CSV table of C-alpha atoms and ligand atoms in Angstrom, one decimal:
chain,number,residue,atom,x,y,z
A,955,MET,CA,104.6,121.0,122.1
A,956,THR,CA,102.2,122.8,119.9
A,957,THR,CA,98.5,121.5,121.0
A,958,CYS,CA,94.9,123.0,120.6
A,959,VAL,CA,92.6,122.0,122.2
A,960,ALA,CA,89.8,123.4,121.1
A,961,SER,CA,86.1,123.5,120.8
A,962,SER,CA,86.0,124.2,117.0
A,963,VAL,CA,88.8,123.3,114.5
A,964,ASP,CA,89.7,124.9,111.4
A,965,VAL,CA,91.3,123.1,108.8
A,966,ALA,CA,93.1,123.8,105.5
A,967,LEU,CA,92.7,120.8,103.4
A,968,LEU,CA,95.4,120.5,100.7
A,969,GLY,CA,94.0,118.4,97.7
A,970,CYS,CA,89.6,117.4,97.5
A,971,GLY,CA,90.3,114.3,95.4
A,972,ASN,CA,88.6,111.0,96.5
A,973,VAL,CA,90.2,111.0,100.2
A,974,GLY,CA,89.7,114.8,100.5
A,975,ALA,CA,86.2,115.3,99.5
A,976,ALA,CA,85.4,111.7,101.3
A,977,PHE,CA,87.2,114.0,104.6
A,978,ALA,CA,85.1,116.9,103.9
A,979,ARG,CA,82.1,115.0,103.9
A,980,LEU,CA,82.7,113.3,107.0
A,981,ALA,CA,84.0,116.3,108.9
A,982,ALA,CA,80.3,118.0,108.0
A,983,ARG,CA,78.6,115.3,109.9
A,984,THR,CA,80.9,116.1,113.1
A,985,PRO,CA,78.8,115.2,116.0
A,986,GLU,CA,77.3,117.9,117.6
A,987,HIS,CA,78.4,117.2,121.1
A,988,SER,CA,82.2,116.8,119.6
A,989,THR,CA,84.6,119.2,118.4
A,990,ALA,CA,83.6,120.8,115.2
A,991,ILE,CA,85.8,120.4,112.3
A,992,ARG,CA,85.7,123.3,110.1
A,993,ILE,CA,87.3,123.1,106.2
A,994,ALA,CA,88.4,126.2,106.4
A,995,GLY,CA,89.7,126.6,102.4
A,996,ALA,CA,90.6,123.9,100.1
A,997,LEU,CA,93.4,124.0,98.0
A,998,VAL,CA,92.7,121.9,94.4
A,999,ARG,CA,94.7,122.2,90.7
A,1000,ASP,CA,91.2,122.5,88.9
A,1001,LEU,CA,89.0,124.8,89.9
A,1002,ALA,CA,86.7,124.8,87.4
A,1003,ARG,CA,86.5,121.0,88.4
A,1004,PRO,CA,82.5,120.3,89.7
A,1005,ARG,CA,82.8,119.1,93.4
A,1006,PRO,CA,79.4,119.1,94.6
A,1007,GLY,CA,78.9,119.4,98.1
A,1008,ALA,CA,82.4,118.9,98.8
A,1009,VAL,CA,83.5,121.6,100.7
A,1010,ALA,CA,81.8,124.8,102.5
A,1011,GLY,CA,85.1,126.9,102.5
A,1012,ARG,CA,86.5,128.7,100.1
A,1013,MET,CA,88.6,126.7,96.7
A,1014,THR,CA,91.8,128.2,96.0
A,1015,THR,CA,94.9,127.2,94.3
A,1016,ASP,CA,97.1,129.4,96.2
A,1017,PRO,CA,98.6,127.3,99.1
A,1018,ARG,CA,100.3,130.3,101.0
A,1019,ALA,CA,96.6,131.8,101.2
A,1020,LEU,CA,95.3,128.7,103.3
A,1021,LEU,CA,98.5,129.1,105.4
A,1022,ASP,CA,97.8,132.6,106.3
A,1023,ASP,CA,94.4,132.6,107.3
A,1024,ALA,CA,96.4,130.1,110.5
A,1025,PRO,CA,94.2,126.9,110.2
A,1026,SER,CA,94.4,125.1,113.5
A,1027,VAL,CA,95.5,122.2,111.4
A,1028,VAL,CA,97.0,121.2,108.0
A,1029,VAL,CA,95.5,118.4,106.1
A,1030,GLU,CA,97.3,117.2,103.5
A,1031,LEU,CA,95.5,114.8,100.7
A,1032,LEU,CA,97.5,116.2,97.5
A,1033,GLY,CA,99.6,112.9,96.8
A,1034,GLY,CA,103.3,113.1,95.2
A,1035,VAL,CA,106.2,115.0,96.8
A,1036,GLU,CA,106.1,118.4,95.3
A,1037,PRO,CA,104.1,121.2,96.3
A,1038,ALA,CA,103.0,119.2,99.3
A,1039,ARG,CA,106.5,119.2,100.8
A,1040,THR,CA,107.1,122.5,100.5
A,1041,ILE,CA,103.9,123.3,101.9
A,1042,LEU,CA,104.0,121.4,105.0
A,1043,LEU,CA,107.7,122.3,105.5
A,1044,GLU,CA,106.4,126.1,105.3
A,1045,ALA,CA,103.1,125.1,108.2
A,1046,LEU,CA,105.5,123.2,110.3
A,1047,ALA,CA,107.5,126.5,110.3
A,1048,ARG,CA,104.8,128.2,111.6
A,1049,ARG,CA,104.0,125.9,114.0
A,1050,ILE,CA,100.4,124.5,112.1
A,1051,PRO,CA,100.0,120.9,113.3
A,1052,VAL,CA,100.3,118.9,110.1
A,1053,VAL,CA,98.3,115.2,108.9
A,1054,THR,CA,98.8,113.7,105.9
A,1055,ALA,CA,98.1,110.4,103.9
A,1056,ASN,CA,100.9,110.6,102.0
A,1057,LYS,CA,103.8,107.7,101.8
A,1058,THR,CA,105.3,108.6,98.6
A,1059,LEU,CA,106.3,112.0,100.4
A,1060,LEU,CA,106.7,110.3,103.9
A,1061,SER,CA,108.6,107.8,102.3
A,1062,ARG,CA,111.3,110.3,100.3
A,1063,CYS,CA,111.0,113.2,102.6
A,1064,GLY,CA,109.9,111.8,105.9
A,1065,ARG,CA,113.4,112.7,107.6
A,1066,GLU,CA,113.5,116.1,106.3
A,1067,LEU,CA,109.8,116.5,107.8
A,1068,ARG,CA,110.2,114.9,111.0
A,1069,GLU,CA,113.4,117.3,111.4
A,1070,ALA,CA,111.0,120.0,111.0
A,1071,SER,CA,108.4,118.8,113.1
A,1072,ALA,CA,110.6,118.4,116.0
A,1073,ALA,CA,112.4,121.5,115.5
A,1074,SER,CA,109.3,123.1,115.8
A,1075,ARG,CA,107.8,121.2,118.7
A,1076,THR,CA,105.1,120.9,116.0
A,1077,PRO,CA,102.5,117.3,115.9
A,1078,LEU,CA,103.3,115.7,111.9
A,1079,LEU,CA,100.7,113.0,112.2
A,1080,TYR,CA,100.7,110.3,109.1
A,1081,GLU,CA,98.1,107.1,110.2
A,1082,ALA,CA,96.6,106.9,106.8
A,1083,ALA,CA,99.8,106.8,104.9
A,1084,VAL,CA,100.2,102.7,105.7
A,1085,VAL,CA,97.3,100.6,106.0
A,1086,ALA,CA,94.9,103.1,106.3
A,1087,GLY,CA,92.2,101.2,107.8
A,1088,VAL,CA,93.7,99.7,110.7
A,1089,PRO,CA,95.3,102.4,112.3
A,1090,PHE,CA,98.1,101.2,114.8
A,1091,LEU,CA,101.0,103.5,113.9
A,1092,GLY,CA,100.0,106.1,116.7
A,1093,THR,CA,99.5,103.5,119.2
A,1094,PHE,CA,102.7,101.8,118.5
A,1095,ALA,CA,104.0,105.2,118.9
A,1096,ARG,CA,102.9,106.2,122.2
A,1097,ARG,CA,103.6,102.6,123.6
A,1098,PRO,CA,107.3,102.4,122.6
A,1099,TYR,CA,108.2,99.4,125.1
A,1100,THR,CA,105.5,97.3,124.3
A,1101,ALA,CA,106.0,97.7,120.9
A,1102,THR,CA,109.7,97.2,120.5
A,1103,VAL,CA,109.6,95.8,116.8
A,1104,SER,CA,112.6,94.1,115.3
A,1105,SER,CA,111.3,92.5,111.9
A,1106,LEU,CA,107.9,92.6,110.3
A,1107,VAL,CA,106.5,91.2,106.9
A,1108,GLY,CA,103.2,92.3,105.5
A,1109,ILE,CA,100.9,93.0,102.6
A,1110,VAL,CA,100.2,96.6,102.3
A,1111,ASN,CA,99.0,96.7,98.8
A,1112,GLY,CA,95.1,95.4,98.6
A,1113,THR,CA,95.3,96.3,94.6
A,1114,SER,CA,97.7,93.7,94.1
A,1115,ASN,CA,96.8,91.3,96.7
A,1116,PHE,CA,93.5,91.0,95.3
A,1117,VAL,CA,94.5,90.9,91.6
A,1118,LEU,CA,96.9,87.8,92.5
A,1119,GLY,CA,94.3,86.4,94.2
A,1120,ARG,CA,91.9,86.2,91.3
A,1121,CYS,CA,94.9,84.9,89.0
A,1122,GLY,CA,95.6,82.4,91.3
A,1123,SER,CA,92.3,81.1,91.9
A,1124,GLY,CA,90.1,81.9,89.2
A,1125,GLY,CA,92.7,81.4,86.6
A,1126,THR,CA,92.2,84.9,85.4
A,1127,SER,CA,95.0,86.7,83.2
A,1128,LEU,CA,96.2,89.5,85.1
A,1129,ALA,CA,94.8,91.9,82.7
A,1130,ARG,CA,91.5,90.9,83.0
A,1131,ALA,CA,91.8,90.7,86.9
A,1132,VAL,CA,92.9,94.4,87.0
A,1133,ALA,CA,90.1,95.3,84.8
A,1134,GLU,CA,88.1,93.7,87.4
A,1135,ALA,CA,90.0,95.5,90.1
A,1136,GLN,CA,89.0,99.1,89.0
A,1137,ARG,CA,85.5,97.8,87.9
A,1138,LEU,CA,85.6,97.5,91.7
A,1139,GLY,CA,86.7,100.6,92.5
A,1140,TYR,CA,89.8,98.9,94.2
A,1141,ALA,CA,92.3,99.9,91.5
A,1142,GLU,CA,93.4,103.5,90.0
A,1143,PRO,CA,92.7,104.4,86.4
A,1144,ASP,CA,96.6,104.0,86.3
A,1145,PRO,CA,97.4,100.9,88.2
A,1146,ARG,CA,101.7,100.9,87.6
A,1147,ASN,CA,102.6,101.8,91.0
A,1148,ASP,CA,100.6,99.3,92.1
A,1149,LEU,CA,101.5,96.0,90.3
A,1150,ALA,CA,105.4,97.8,89.7
A,1151,GLY,CA,105.5,97.1,93.6
A,1152,ILE,CA,106.5,101.2,94.3
A,1153,ASP,CA,103.6,101.9,96.6
A,1154,ALA,CA,104.1,99.1,98.5
A,1155,SER,CA,108.0,99.7,98.8
A,1156,GLU,CA,107.0,103.6,99.7
A,1157,LYS,CA,104.9,102.0,102.6
A,1158,LEU,CA,107.8,99.8,103.7
A,1159,ALA,CA,110.4,102.8,103.2
A,1160,VAL,CA,107.4,104.3,105.9
A,1161,LEU,CA,107.3,101.5,108.3
A,1162,LEU,CA,111.0,101.5,108.5
A,1163,GLN,CA,111.0,105.3,109.6
A,1164,HIS,CA,108.3,104.6,111.9
A,1165,PHE,CA,109.6,101.2,113.7
A,1166,ALA,CA,113.6,100.8,112.5
A,1167,ALA,CA,114.4,104.8,113.3
A,1168,ARG,CA,115.8,103.8,109.4
A,1169,PHE,CA,115.7,106.4,106.6
A,1170,VAL,CA,115.7,104.4,103.4
A,1171,ASN,CA,114.8,106.3,100.1
A,1172,PRO,CA,112.4,103.2,98.6
A,1173,ASP,CA,114.5,103.0,95.2
A,1174,ALA,CA,117.0,101.5,97.1
A,1175,LEU,CA,114.7,98.8,98.0
A,1176,GLU,CA,114.5,95.7,96.3
A,1177,THR,CA,111.6,96.2,94.6
A,1178,ASN,CA,109.2,93.8,92.2
A,1179,GLY,CA,105.5,94.0,91.4
A,1180,ILE,CA,102.7,91.2,91.0
A,1181,GLU,CA,103.2,91.6,87.1
A,1182,SER,CA,106.1,89.8,86.6
A,1183,VAL,CA,104.3,86.5,88.1
A,1184,GLU,CA,103.7,84.5,85.4
A,1185,GLY,CA,100.5,81.7,85.6
A,1186,ILE,CA,102.8,79.0,86.2
A,1187,GLN,CA,104.1,79.8,89.5
A,1188,LEU,CA,100.7,80.0,90.4
A,1189,GLU,CA,99.6,76.5,89.6
A,1190,HIS,CA,103.1,75.3,91.1
A,1191,ALA,CA,102.7,76.9,94.1
A,1192,ALA,CA,99.2,75.6,94.8
A,1193,GLU,CA,100.7,72.5,94.0
A,1194,LEU,CA,103.6,73.1,96.5
A,1195,GLY,CA,101.0,73.9,99.4
A,1196,GLY,CA,100.9,77.5,99.2
A,1197,GLY,CA,100.2,80.9,96.9
A,1198,ILE,CA,101.9,83.8,95.9
A,1199,LYS,CA,101.1,86.9,97.6
A,1200,PRO,CA,102.6,91.0,97.3
A,1201,VAL,CA,105.1,90.3,100.4
A,1202,VAL,CA,107.2,93.8,102.2
A,1203,HIS,CA,109.5,92.0,104.5
A,1204,ALA,CA,112.2,94.0,107.0
A,1205,GLY,CA,114.3,92.6,109.7
A,1206,TRP,CA,116.9,95.1,111.4
A,1207,THR,CA,118.1,92.9,114.4
A,1208,ASN,CA,121.7,93.4,112.8
A,1209,ALA,CA,121.9,95.0,109.5
A,1210,LEU,CA,118.9,96.3,107.8
A,1211,GLU,CA,117.8,93.7,105.1
A,1212,ALA,CA,114.4,94.2,103.4
A,1213,PHE,CA,112.6,93.8,100.1
A,1214,ALA,CA,109.4,94.3,98.5
A,1215,ALA,CA,108.1,91.4,95.7
A,1216,PRO,CA,105.6,88.5,95.7
A,1217,ALA,CA,106.4,85.8,97.2
A,1218,PHE,CA,105.5,82.1,97.8
A,1219,VAL,CA,103.9,81.7,101.2
A,1220,PRO,CA,103.0,78.6,103.0
A,1221,ALA,CA,99.4,78.0,104.5
A,1222,ALA,CA,100.3,77.8,107.4
A,1223,HIS,CA,101.6,81.1,107.5
A,1224,PRO,CA,99.3,83.7,108.6
A,1225,LEU,CA,99.8,86.4,105.8
A,1226,ALA,CA,98.6,83.3,103.7
A,1227,ARG,CA,94.7,83.9,104.6
A,1228,VAL,CA,95.1,87.6,104.0
A,1229,ASP,CA,92.9,87.7,100.9
A,1230,GLY,CA,90.9,89.8,98.7
A,1231,VAL,CA,91.8,93.6,99.0
A,1232,ASP,CA,93.1,93.2,102.6
A,1233,ASN,CA,96.3,93.8,103.9
A,1234,ALA,CA,98.2,92.9,107.3
A,1235,ILE,CA,101.6,93.3,109.0
A,1236,LEU,CA,102.8,90.4,111.2
A,1237,MET,CA,105.1,92.2,113.8
A,1238,THR,CA,107.8,90.4,115.6
A,1239,THR,CA,108.2,92.4,119.4
A,1240,ALA,CA,110.6,91.5,122.1
A,1241,HIS,CA,107.1,90.1,123.3
A,1242,GLY,CA,106.3,88.0,120.7
A,1243,ARG,CA,104.4,88.6,117.6
A,1244,LEU,CA,101.5,91.1,116.5
A,1245,LEU,CA,99.2,90.4,113.7
A,1246,LEU,CA,97.1,93.1,112.3
A,1247,GLN,CA,94.8,92.9,109.6
A,1248,GLY,CA,92.2,94.9,107.8
A,1249,PRO,CA,90.9,97.1,105.1
A,1250,GLY,CA,94.2,98.7,103.7
A,1251,ALA,CA,92.8,101.6,101.8
A,1252,GLY,CA,89.6,103.2,100.3
A,1253,PRO,CA,88.2,107.1,100.3
A,1254,GLU,CA,86.1,106.4,103.7
A,1255,ALA,CA,88.3,104.3,105.8
A,1256,THR,CA,91.0,106.4,104.5
A,1257,ALA,CA,89.0,109.7,105.6
A,1258,ALA,CA,88.0,108.7,108.8
A,1259,THR,CA,91.8,107.7,109.8
A,1260,VAL,CA,92.8,111.1,109.0
A,1261,LEU,CA,90.1,112.6,110.9
A,1262,ASP,CA,91.1,110.9,113.9
A,1263,ASP,CA,94.7,112.2,113.6
A,1264,VAL,CA,93.0,115.5,113.3
A,1265,ARG,CA,90.6,115.0,116.6
A,1266,GLU,CA,93.7,114.3,118.4
A,1267,ILE,CA,95.8,117.1,117.5
A,1268,ALA,CA,92.5,119.3,118.8
A,1269,ALA,CA,92.1,117.3,121.8
A,1270,GLY,CA,96.2,117.6,122.5
A,1271,TRP,CA,97.1,114.3,122.7
A,1272,ALA,CA,99.3,113.9,119.9
A,1273,GLY,CA,102.8,114.6,120.9
A,1274,VAL,CA,105.6,115.1,118.7
A,1275,HIS,CA,108.3,112.5,117.4
A,1276,ASP,CA,111.1,112.2,118.5
A,1277,ALA,CA,113.1,109.9,117.4
A,1278,THR,CA,115.2,110.9,114.4
A,1279,VAL,CA,115.6,108.8,111.9
A,1280,SER,CA,118.9,108.0,110.4
A,1281,PRO,CA,120.0,107.1,106.6
A,1282,CYS,CA,120.4,103.7,106.5
A,1283,THR,CA,121.9,101.0,103.9
A,1284,VAL,CA,119.9,98.4,103.1
A,1285,ALA,CA,120.6,94.7,101.9
A,1286,ALA,CA,118.6,92.0,100.6
A,1287,PRO,CA,117.6,89.4,103.1
A,1288,GLU,CA,118.3,85.6,102.0
A,1289,THR,CA,115.2,83.8,102.0
A,1290,GLU,CA,113.7,80.6,100.8
A,1291,TRP,CA,113.2,80.5,96.9
A,1292,LEU,CA,110.1,79.1,94.7
A,1293,ILE,CA,112.4,78.4,91.3
A,1294,THR,CA,110.6,77.2,87.8
A,1295,LEU,CA,111.6,75.9,85.0
A,1296,ARG,CA,110.1,76.0,81.4
A,1297,GLY,CA,110.4,74.5,78.0
A,1298,THR,CA,109.7,72.3,75.3
A,1299,ARG,CA,111.5,69.2,77.2
A,1300,LEU,CA,112.9,69.4,80.8
A,1301,ALA,CA,116.1,68.3,81.6
A,1302,ALA,CA,115.7,65.5,84.8
A,1303,ALA,CA,115.0,66.7,88.0
A,1304,ARG,CA,118.6,65.3,89.6
A,1305,ASP,CA,120.4,66.8,86.7
A,1306,VAL,CA,118.4,70.3,87.6
A,1307,ALA,CA,118.9,70.0,91.6
A,1308,ASP,CA,123.1,68.9,91.2
A,1309,LEU,CA,123.4,72.1,88.9
A,1310,LEU,CA,121.9,74.3,91.7
A,1311,ALA,CA,123.2,72.6,94.3
A,1312,SER,CA,127.0,73.8,92.5
A,1313,PHE,CA,125.8,77.2,92.7
A,1314,GLY,CA,124.9,76.8,96.7
A,1315,VAL,CA,121.1,76.6,95.9
A,1316,PHE,CA,120.1,73.7,97.9
A,1317,THR,CA,116.3,72.6,96.8
A,1318,HIS,CA,114.0,70.2,99.2
A,1319,ARG,CA,110.8,70.2,97.6
A,1320,ALA,CA,109.5,69.7,94.0
A,1321,THR,CA,106.5,70.0,92.1
A,1322,ALA,CA,105.3,67.1,89.5
A,1323,ILE,CA,106.1,67.7,85.9
A,1324,GLY,CA,103.3,69.8,84.9
A,1325,ALA,CA,102.4,70.0,80.7
A,1326,SER,CA,100.1,72.8,78.7
A,1327,ASP,CA,100.4,74.2,75.7
A,1328,GLY,CA,103.8,71.9,74.2
A,1329,HIS,CA,106.0,72.9,77.3
A,1330,GLN,CA,106.7,71.4,80.6
A,1331,SER,CA,107.0,72.9,83.8
A,1332,ARG,CA,108.2,72.4,87.1
A,1333,SER,CA,109.5,74.0,90.3
A,1334,TRP,CA,111.3,73.3,93.1
A,1335,LEU,CA,111.6,75.1,96.8
A,1336,ALA,CA,114.7,76.2,97.7
A,1337,TRP,CA,116.7,76.5,101.1
A,1338,PRO,CA,117.3,80.3,102.3
A,1339,CYS,CA,120.4,81.6,100.3
A,1340,ALA,CA,121.0,85.0,99.0
A,1341,ARG,CA,119.5,86.8,95.4
A,1342,PRO,CA,123.2,86.7,93.1
A,1343,ARG,CA,123.3,83.1,94.1
A,1344,VAL,CA,119.8,82.1,92.7
A,1345,GLU,CA,120.6,84.6,89.8
A,1346,LEU,CA,123.9,82.9,88.8
A,1347,ALA,CA,122.5,79.4,88.9
A,1348,LEU,CA,119.7,80.5,87.1
A,1349,SER,CA,121.5,81.9,84.3
A,1350,ALA,CA,123.2,78.4,83.9
A,1351,LEU,CA,120.5,76.4,84.2
A,1352,ARG,CA,118.7,78.8,80.9
A,1353,ASN,CA,121.8,78.3,79.2
A,1354,ALA,CA,122.7,74.5,79.8
A,1355,SER,CA,118.9,73.2,79.7
A,1356,GLY,CA,117.9,76.2,77.1
A,1357,CYS,CA,114.8,76.1,79.2
A,1358,GLU,CA,113.2,79.6,80.9
A,1359,ALA,CA,114.2,79.6,84.3
A,1360,LEU,CA,112.5,81.9,87.2
A,1361,ALA,CA,112.6,82.9,90.6
A,1362,LEU,CA,110.3,84.2,93.6
A,1363,ARG,CA,111.3,84.5,97.0
A,1364,ALA,CA,109.8,82.3,99.4
A,1365,LEU,CA,108.9,82.8,102.8
A,1366,GLU,CA,109.2,80.5,105.7
A,1367,VAL,CA,106.2,79.7,108.2
A,1368,PRO,CA,107.3,81.7,111.7
A,1369,ALA,CA,108.5,79.6,114.1
B,679,NAP,N1,92.5,106.4,97.5
B,679,NAP,C1,92.9,105.7,98.5
B,679,NAP,O1,92.2,104.7,99.0
B,679,NAP,C2,94.1,106.7,99.8
B,679,NAP,C3,94.3,105.8,100.6
B,679,NAP,C4,95.5,105.9,101.8
B,679,NAP,C5,96.2,107.0,101.2
B,679,NAP,N2,95.7,107.5,100.2
B,679,NAP,C6,96.5,109.0,99.8
B,679,NAP,O2,96.0,110.1,99.8
B,679,NAP,C7,96.3,111.1,99.1
B,679,NAP,C8,95.3,111.5,98.1
B,679,NAP,O3,94.7,110.1,97.5
B,679,NAP,P1,93.6,110.7,96.3
B,679,NAP,O4,93.1,109.0,96.0
B,679,NAP,O5,92.4,111.7,96.9
B,679,NAP,O6,94.4,111.1,95.4
B,679,NAP,P2,93.3,112.4,94.0
B,679,NAP,O7,92.2,111.6,94.2
B,679,NAP,O8,94.1,112.0,93.0
B,679,NAP,O9,92.8,113.8,94.8
B,679,NAP,C9,94.4,114.5,94.8
B,679,NAP,C10,93.4,116.3,95.0
B,679,NAP,O10,94.9,116.8,94.9
B,679,NAP,C11,94.6,118.1,94.2
B,679,NAP,N3,96.2,118.5,93.9
B,679,NAP,C12,97.0,117.3,93.4
B,679,NAP,N4,98.0,118.1,93.2
B,679,NAP,C13,97.6,119.2,93.2
B,679,NAP,C14,98.8,120.8,92.9
B,679,NAP,N5,99.5,120.7,92.3
B,679,NAP,N6,97.8,122.0,93.2
B,679,NAP,C15,97.1,121.7,93.8
B,679,NAP,N7,96.1,120.6,93.9
B,679,NAP,C16,96.7,119.7,93.8
B,679,NAP,C17,94.0,117.5,93.0
B,679,NAP,O11,93.1,119.1,93.2
B,679,NAP,P3,92.0,118.8,91.4
B,679,NAP,O12,91.0,118.0,92.2
B,679,NAP,O13,91.8,120.3,90.9
B,679,NAP,O14,92.7,117.8,90.2
B,679,NAP,C18,92.6,116.8,93.8
B,679,NAP,O15,92.2,117.4,94.6
B,679,NAP,C19,97.8,110.3,98.3
B,679,NAP,O16,99.0,110.6,99.0
B,679,NAP,C20,97.5,109.0,98.7
B,679,NAP,O17,98.7,108.3,98.5
B,679,NAP,C21,94.9,107.6,99.3
């Protein structure tokens, strides 16, 4: 294993944007009694961009020049797959330890990077890639017997959680809630990856590598974003005693089953109380359930977690994760469902329930009929079943009633 117990650490910083600049500021404030973290140089795209006081070292657009200086650690805060992938593979081949916060890169190239790390016995740390403000991946990696995880359910995208919360409680439109999130710095100028569920499915893929030793391309995961959630579903969810949250879910006791999508969360579920931009992960271990909750992102929290990874490497605590991740197919699980019907005139509740039952979708609770803008609407909770059954049943409902039929997954309260 490559370690670098040292009094000062030279960092090659790849990226000096929101997180990279916060990292540089934080590193400059390293307390005198501890290992000095020095930014030897930083890779950027645009050398002309003003970056007041961000980095004392030199700025460059040439990654090779940074690696040729033989830094103690490479910190990758570029985002995306390339050029990050090529530079990190080169760093690992040169036995330079790597810290990254890049879930896109890890979710898509994590297998290759882990193999490169194992082959060169060089640490690859990525604590800030998922729920950056709650450092737990490293702890679990060092506690494999305590942390034998068999399933997880969580909220890993704070932007979506904030936006859905505003739409639900304040009746605000999605567009207004997104604008508010952007004003408060909770959403990026281009929030498409958050709203479409892509950010969540990439983080889920990283969690599956870490906890299940399975490599699944995020594109293979059932992924839906909060942009598909209708106001009427939020209203009916509240009437059914819950809310709608942007959820990731995975279980691998047998075959791997997973999804990333907005889901009905009953009030008694631990995730129901995770509000605002907070993130949370509820994990089932061999010894019971663990709930971790806290800030998911933000440049300062992310930079602090990245800096801790660097300090771990500097202190020689960071090992190489030997566990290989195997490519794996993923199935969509059977879950409960929230089914909503909306139209000018709804069919009788019994007829709807009978039609759903004829497709193997059995309802167990319903809202009253709601009315607004000349439309009636009603929602049902259905017992667990597979998505294809629900889709067939919804298609039959639309044909038979002429109404709009919507479905969201629903979580059950853990036993
Ligand atoms: N923001 C958060 O709260 C947060 C939380 C957890 C994880 N992360 C992860 O942290 C990483 C960085 O996020 P960020 O918000 O700091 O991104 P950002 O503000 O867009 O910064 C990206 C930086 O990388 C540089 N860069 C991008 N592509 C480059 C290229 N091809 N060549 C050279 N330099 C390039 C940019 O250079 P220029 O400045 O010249 O454009 C910029 O300095 C991402 O992987 C993100 O997912 C972010």
